[in-house]
């Protein structure tokens, strides 16, 4: 019987020790309590008090058993919703625009043009020029040539979406304006010619045909071997015969020129072209908007109570042409 009691006591002591060693660490409150007891008792009494405190205030609890529950959950495919900043905005061009390998583009800037050097013989008494272009512009210079005094001249322009041909032999201006508008973004072929004081213009072979006559006092157009300008003129070179009453300069035209022939000779990219200013490649596909090279910007200018867009720097060009 005593042996059994001893074993029981041993078992209880082991249980108490297990409770102390398997419970959570002593909290700061418990440490403070134990420390307070230590001020009036020796170290052994303190240790015993701490052990007793732990045994009475923090009874041991058995660790809960973990039960694994498995259920059949249908497999799902993870979907990721793209963030608003991923990809290109809806209004962006999805890729770099394709360029036309043939055409040359002039811009809306006042100093945008191509210049060609021809002798006066090509314009003096007989003249024949073919020009193929496309544009959305309502106004702007298509071609212009004049003498040193800005008296005699020949020119072609967009005016209110129509095409206007004009020349002056020195006694007065002859002009013809198409019946239809041609700023529709499609390519159109214009043929203009002159024989002395008589001139003509055709568009798309037979769609528009005009015959004009200048006063017959003079029958020749002097150019003083000056340059033929396509798409616009320099800032200091006003297209006098194409100016309207309230204008001092005529704007360059935002257009793509695909063909230029003088007296049957193709000259758009020939050696006769001596100068270009603010020109570039034409786009294969048209679309409103602008493309940038990463360094440029647009400025908005007010002219004749109208807001005008002019390219300043680093702009690849309006996608309209």
Protein backbone atom coordinates (compact mmCIF):
# COMPACT_ATOMS: atom_id res chain seq x y z
CA UNK A 1 0.00 0.00 0.00
CA UNK A 2 2.83 2.45 0.84
CA UNK A 3 4.49 1.56 -2.39
CA UNK A 4 1.34 2.44 -4.24
CA UNK A 5 1.07 5.76 -2.38
CA UNK A 6 4.63 6.59 -3.26
CA UNK A 7 4.00 5.83 -6.90
CA UNK A 8 0.88 7.99 -6.79
CA UNK A 9 2.77 10.91 -5.28
CA UNK A 10 5.46 10.51 -7.86
CA UNK A 11 2.85 10.50 -10.58
CA UNK A 12 1.21 13.67 -9.22
CA UNK A 13 4.56 15.41 -8.97
CA UNK A 14 5.36 14.46 -12.53
CA UNK A 15 1.99 15.79 -13.59
CA UNK A 16 2.62 19.07 -11.81
CA UNK A 17 6.07 19.37 -13.36
CA UNK A 18 4.64 18.59 -16.79
CA UNK A 19 2.03 21.30 -16.30
CA UNK A 20 4.73 23.84 -15.61
CA UNK A 21 7.00 22.81 -18.44
CA UNK A 22 4.28 22.47 -21.02
CA UNK A 23 2.34 25.64 -20.29
CA UNK A 24 3.00 29.03 -21.86
CA UNK A 25 5.97 31.13 -20.65
CA UNK A 26 5.47 33.18 -17.45
CA UNK A 27 3.75 36.45 -18.29
CA UNK A 28 5.13 39.83 -17.16
CA UNK A 29 2.40 39.97 -14.45
CA UNK A 30 3.48 36.60 -13.11
CA UNK A 31 7.12 37.67 -13.15
CA UNK A 32 6.23 40.80 -11.20
CA UNK A 33 4.32 38.71 -8.63
CA UNK A 34 7.19 36.32 -8.29
CA UNK A 35 9.66 39.20 -7.95
CA UNK A 36 7.55 40.78 -5.20
CA UNK A 37 7.68 37.55 -3.24
CA UNK A 38 11.42 37.40 -3.70
CA UNK A 39 11.93 40.62 -1.72
CA UNK A 40 10.77 38.96 1.49
CA UNK A 41 11.84 35.37 0.97
CA UNK A 42 14.96 33.60 -0.12
CA UNK A 43 15.60 32.26 -3.58
CA UNK A 44 14.27 28.83 -2.83
CA UNK A 45 11.02 30.22 -1.47
CA UNK A 46 10.69 32.44 -4.54
CA UNK A 47 11.15 29.49 -6.89
CA UNK A 48 8.63 27.47 -4.94
CA UNK A 49 6.12 30.36 -4.94
CA UNK A 50 6.49 30.81 -8.67
CA UNK A 51 6.01 27.12 -9.24
CA UNK A 52 2.95 27.08 -6.97
CA UNK A 53 1.52 30.19 -8.67
CA UNK A 54 1.90 28.63 -12.07
CA UNK A 55 0.33 25.39 -10.88
CA UNK A 56 -2.70 27.13 -9.38
CA UNK A 57 -3.39 30.06 -11.73
CA UNK A 58 -2.39 28.44 -15.05
CA UNK A 59 -3.69 24.89 -15.08
CA UNK A 60 -2.40 22.80 -17.87
CA UNK A 61 -4.58 22.17 -20.83
CA UNK A 62 -4.13 19.48 -23.36
CA UNK A 63 -3.27 20.62 -26.83
CA UNK A 64 -6.33 20.31 -29.01
CA UNK A 65 -6.15 17.65 -31.59
CA UNK A 66 -6.07 18.74 -35.20
CA UNK A 67 -8.70 17.20 -37.45
CA UNK A 68 -8.12 17.33 -41.18
CA UNK A 69 -11.32 17.60 -43.12
CA UNK A 70 -11.18 17.05 -46.85
CA UNK A 71 -13.98 18.08 -49.13
CA UNK A 72 -14.39 17.81 -52.88
CA UNK A 73 -14.10 21.39 -54.27
CA UNK A 74 -14.61 21.75 -58.01
CA UNK A 75 -11.45 22.88 -59.78
CA UNK A 76 -11.59 26.47 -61.01
CA UNK A 77 -9.43 28.31 -63.53
CA UNK A 78 -7.84 31.43 -62.12
CA UNK A 79 -8.68 34.59 -64.06
CA UNK A 80 -6.74 37.82 -63.85
CA UNK A 81 -8.44 41.12 -64.47
CA UNK A 82 -5.98 43.51 -66.15
CA UNK A 83 -5.36 46.72 -64.32
CA UNK A 84 -6.56 49.94 -65.96
CA UNK A 85 -2.96 50.97 -66.67
CA UNK A 86 -2.00 47.76 -68.45
CA UNK A 87 -1.83 47.85 -72.23
CA UNK A 88 -2.55 50.79 -74.49
CA UNK A 89 -5.38 53.21 -73.87
CA UNK A 90 -8.39 52.73 -76.09
CA UNK A 91 -7.64 55.90 -78.05
CA UNK A 92 -4.03 54.95 -78.89
CA UNK A 93 -2.72 53.72 -82.20
CA UNK A 94 -2.02 50.03 -81.56
CA UNK A 95 1.33 50.10 -83.33
CA UNK A 96 3.68 52.35 -85.19
CA UNK A 97 1.86 53.70 -88.26
CA UNK A 98 2.95 52.37 -91.63
CA UNK A 99 4.44 54.85 -94.06
CA UNK A 100 3.87 55.26 -97.76
CA UNK A 101 7.13 54.68 -99.60
CA UNK A 102 6.27 57.03 -102.47
CA UNK A 103 4.45 60.09 -101.20
CA UNK A 104 5.87 63.19 -99.53
CA UNK A 105 3.91 65.01 -96.83
CA UNK A 106 3.81 68.72 -96.20
CA UNK A 107 2.45 70.01 -92.90
CA UNK A 108 0.28 72.79 -91.56
CA UNK A 109 3.29 74.86 -90.57
CA UNK A 110 3.61 78.11 -92.51
CA UNK A 111 7.16 77.21 -93.55
CA UNK A 112 6.46 73.73 -94.93
CA UNK A 113 7.15 73.20 -98.64
CA UNK A 114 9.16 71.52 -101.39
CA UNK A 115 11.08 73.68 -103.87
CA UNK A 116 12.02 72.78 -107.45
CA UNK A 117 14.37 74.54 -109.80
CA UNK A 118 13.14 74.83 -113.41
CA UNK A 119 14.06 77.22 -116.16
CA UNK A 120 11.58 79.91 -117.16
CA UNK A 121 11.00 78.14 -120.47
CA UNK A 122 8.78 75.66 -118.65
CA UNK A 123 6.28 78.39 -117.76
CA UNK A 124 6.72 81.34 -120.12
CA UNK A 125 4.27 80.66 -123.01
CA UNK A 126 3.35 77.01 -122.57
CA UNK A 127 2.84 75.21 -119.31
CA UNK A 128 1.60 71.75 -118.29
CA UNK A 129 1.68 70.29 -114.76
CA UNK A 130 0.17 67.17 -113.17
CA UNK A 131 -0.25 66.85 -109.42
CA UNK A 132 -1.67 63.95 -107.45
CA UNK A 133 -2.42 64.55 -103.77
CA UNK A 134 -4.79 63.89 -100.89
CA UNK A 135 -5.80 66.14 -98.02
CA UNK A 136 -8.45 66.95 -95.44
CA UNK A 137 -7.44 70.63 -95.42
CA UNK A 138 -9.90 73.30 -96.47
CA UNK A 139 -7.21 75.75 -97.54
CA UNK A 140 -3.54 75.90 -98.40
CA UNK A 141 -1.02 76.23 -101.23
CA UNK A 142 -0.66 73.30 -103.63
CA UNK A 143 1.84 74.95 -105.97
CA UNK A 144 3.06 78.49 -106.63
CA UNK A 145 5.61 80.28 -108.79
CA UNK A 146 6.13 84.00 -109.43
CA UNK A 147 8.60 86.57 -110.71
CA UNK A 148 10.90 88.77 -108.65
CA UNK A 149 8.26 91.50 -108.34
CA UNK A 150 5.43 89.14 -107.34
CA UNK A 151 3.50 90.39 -110.37
CA UNK A 152 3.33 87.49 -112.84
CA UNK A 153 2.45 84.22 -111.17
CA UNK A 154 0.78 80.82 -111.45
CA UNK A 155 -0.67 78.88 -108.59
CA UNK A 156 -2.97 76.13 -107.39
CA UNK A 157 -4.58 76.08 -103.95
CA UNK A 158 -7.24 74.56 -101.74
CA UNK A 159 -9.94 77.10 -100.90
CA UNK A 160 -12.97 76.08 -98.85
CA UNK A 161 -12.31 72.47 -99.82
CA UNK A 162 -12.36 73.24 -103.54
CA UNK A 163 -9.39 73.52 -105.90
CA UNK A 164 -8.59 76.92 -107.39
CA UNK A 165 -6.24 77.50 -110.34
CA UNK A 166 -5.06 81.06 -111.03
CA UNK A 167 -2.44 82.84 -113.13
CA UNK A 168 -1.55 86.37 -114.15
CA UNK A 169 0.38 87.32 -117.27
CA UNK A 170 0.74 90.89 -116.05
CA UNK A 171 -2.63 92.40 -117.00
CA UNK A 172 -5.03 90.68 -114.62
CA UNK A 173 -5.76 87.39 -112.90
CA UNK A 174 -7.51 84.46 -114.55
CA UNK A 175 -8.99 81.88 -112.20
CA UNK A 176 -11.09 78.75 -112.15
CA UNK A 177 -12.62 76.95 -109.18
CA UNK A 178 -13.90 73.37 -109.12
CA UNK A 179 -17.56 72.61 -108.63
CA UNK A 180 -16.85 69.86 -106.11
CA UNK A 181 -14.87 69.70 -102.90
CA UNK A 182 -11.80 67.47 -102.76
CA UNK A 183 -10.63 67.57 -99.15
CA UNK A 184 -11.98 64.07 -98.51
CA UNK A 185 -8.70 62.29 -97.75
CA UNK A 186 -8.69 60.49 -101.10
CA UNK A 187 -6.08 60.85 -103.81
CA UNK A 188 -7.07 63.18 -106.65
CA UNK A 189 -5.20 63.96 -109.82
CA UNK A 190 -5.21 67.56 -111.01
CA UNK A 191 -3.92 68.62 -114.42
CA UNK A 192 -3.43 72.32 -115.15
CA UNK A 193 -2.06 73.94 -118.26
CA UNK A 194 -1.73 77.21 -120.09
CA UNK A 195 -1.16 78.40 -123.60
CA UNK A 196 -0.59 82.15 -123.65
CA UNK A 197 -3.65 83.76 -122.03
CA UNK A 198 -5.78 80.58 -122.04
CA UNK A 199 -5.65 78.12 -119.20
CA UNK A 200 -7.44 74.93 -118.16
CA UNK A 201 -7.84 72.62 -115.16
CA UNK A 202 -9.16 69.06 -114.93
CA UNK A 203 -9.65 66.92 -111.81
CA UNK A 204 -9.79 63.13 -111.93
CA UNK A 205 -9.79 63.23 -115.73
CA UNK A 206 -13.37 64.36 -116.34
CA UNK A 207 -15.01 65.05 -112.97
CA UNK A 208 -14.21 68.77 -113.05
CA UNK A 209 -13.12 70.72 -116.12
CA UNK A 210 -12.53 74.46 -116.22
CA UNK A 211 -11.27 76.81 -118.93
CA UNK A 212 -10.08 80.26 -117.93
CA UNK A 213 -8.83 83.27 -119.87
CA UNK A 214 -6.65 86.15 -118.76
CA UNK A 215 -6.75 89.63 -120.33
CA UNK A 216 -4.86 89.31 -123.61
CA UNK A 217 -2.69 92.38 -123.17
CA UNK A 218 0.15 90.05 -122.24
CA UNK A 219 0.45 86.38 -123.05
CA UNK A 220 3.49 85.20 -121.10
CA UNK A 221 4.23 84.51 -117.44
CA UNK A 222 7.66 85.59 -116.32
CA UNK A 223 9.20 83.63 -113.44
CA UNK A 224 12.77 85.01 -113.51
CA UNK A 225 13.92 81.41 -113.12
CA UNK A 226 12.54 81.36 -109.59
CA UNK A 227 11.69 78.19 -107.72
CA UNK A 228 8.44 76.28 -108.06
CA UNK A 229 6.99 75.66 -104.59
CA UNK A 230 4.83 72.65 -103.78
CA UNK A 231 2.68 72.40 -100.65
CA UNK A 232 3.47 75.90 -99.38
CA UNK A 233 5.96 78.75 -99.57
CA UNK A 234 8.64 80.16 -97.24
CA UNK A 235 7.53 82.64 -94.60
CA UNK A 236 9.16 85.54 -96.46
CA UNK A 237 7.74 84.53 -99.83
CA UNK A 238 4.00 85.32 -99.92
CA UNK A 239 1.85 83.61 -102.53
CA UNK A 240 0.50 86.96 -103.66
CA UNK A 241 -1.93 85.81 -106.30
CA UNK A 242 -3.51 83.29 -103.95
CA UNK A 243 -4.10 85.66 -101.06
CA UNK A 244 -7.59 86.61 -100.00
CA UNK A 245 -8.51 90.12 -98.92
CA UNK A 246 -7.81 89.61 -95.22
CA UNK A 247 -4.60 87.63 -95.64
CA UNK A 248 -0.93 88.56 -95.71
CA UNK A 249 0.30 84.97 -96.06
CA UNK A 250 -1.22 81.81 -97.45
CA UNK A 251 -0.82 78.72 -95.27
CA UNK A 252 0.97 75.58 -96.27
CA UNK A 253 -1.33 72.66 -96.85
CA UNK A 254 -1.38 69.49 -94.78
CA UNK A 255 -1.33 67.01 -97.65
CA UNK A 256 0.37 64.00 -99.15
CA UNK A 257 1.79 64.45 -102.66
CA UNK A 258 2.22 61.23 -104.60
CA UNK A 259 2.94 62.50 -108.10
CA UNK A 260 4.37 65.64 -109.67
CA UNK A 261 5.03 65.88 -113.38
CA UNK A 262 6.08 68.92 -115.40
CA UNK A 263 5.49 68.65 -119.15
CA UNK A 264 5.21 64.89 -118.79
CA UNK A 265 8.42 64.44 -116.80
CA UNK A 266 8.10 62.94 -113.31
CA UNK A 267 9.98 65.20 -110.93
CA UNK A 268 8.59 64.66 -107.41
CA UNK A 269 11.80 63.12 -106.07
CA UNK A 270 14.09 64.08 -108.96
CA UNK A 271 17.24 66.14 -109.00
CA UNK A 272 15.18 69.26 -109.73
CA UNK A 273 14.06 69.29 -106.11
CA UNK A 274 16.51 71.60 -104.42
CA UNK A 275 14.96 72.29 -101.03
CA UNK A 276 12.50 70.86 -98.52
CA UNK A 277 11.21 72.32 -95.27
CA UNK A 278 9.11 70.52 -92.64
CA UNK A 279 8.23 67.59 -94.87
CA UNK A 280 8.02 63.89 -94.15
CA UNK A 281 6.69 60.55 -95.28
CA UNK A 282 3.01 60.02 -95.88
CA UNK A 283 1.06 57.52 -93.82
CA UNK A 284 -0.36 54.41 -95.47
CA UNK A 285 -3.59 54.53 -93.47
CA UNK A 286 -5.36 57.70 -92.50
CA UNK A 287 -6.76 58.54 -89.10
CA UNK A 288 -7.36 61.74 -87.18
CA UNK A 289 -4.80 62.45 -84.50
CA UNK A 290 -1.10 63.10 -84.14
CA UNK A 291 1.99 61.00 -83.54
CA UNK A 292 4.98 62.12 -81.51
CA UNK A 293 8.59 61.03 -81.30
CA UNK A 294 8.70 61.59 -77.55
CA UNK A 295 10.24 65.06 -77.57
CA UNK A 296 7.71 67.30 -79.28
CA UNK A 297 4.48 69.15 -78.75
CA UNK A 298 1.78 71.16 -80.48
CA UNK A 299 1.00 74.80 -80.01
CA UNK A 300 -2.39 76.36 -80.61
CA UNK A 301 -2.41 79.71 -82.41
CA UNK A 302 -5.25 82.11 -83.00
CA UNK A 303 -5.59 83.50 -86.51
CA UNK A 304 -8.56 85.40 -87.90
CA UNK A 305 -10.64 84.37 -84.86
CA UNK A 306 -9.93 80.72 -85.62
CA UNK A 307 -7.81 78.33 -83.57
CA UNK A 308 -5.06 76.85 -85.70
CA UNK A 309 -2.81 73.90 -84.89
CA UNK A 310 0.83 74.31 -85.73
CA UNK A 311 3.57 71.76 -85.18
CA UNK A 312 6.55 73.11 -83.31
CA UNK A 313 9.14 70.45 -82.60
CA UNK A 314 9.66 66.72 -82.49
CA UNK A 315 6.29 65.82 -83.93
CA UNK A 316 6.22 62.97 -86.41
CA UNK A 317 3.20 64.52 -88.06
CA UNK A 318 -0.53 64.56 -88.13
CA UNK A 319 -1.89 61.17 -89.08
CA UNK A 320 -4.35 62.78 -91.48
CA UNK A 321 -2.08 62.54 -94.52
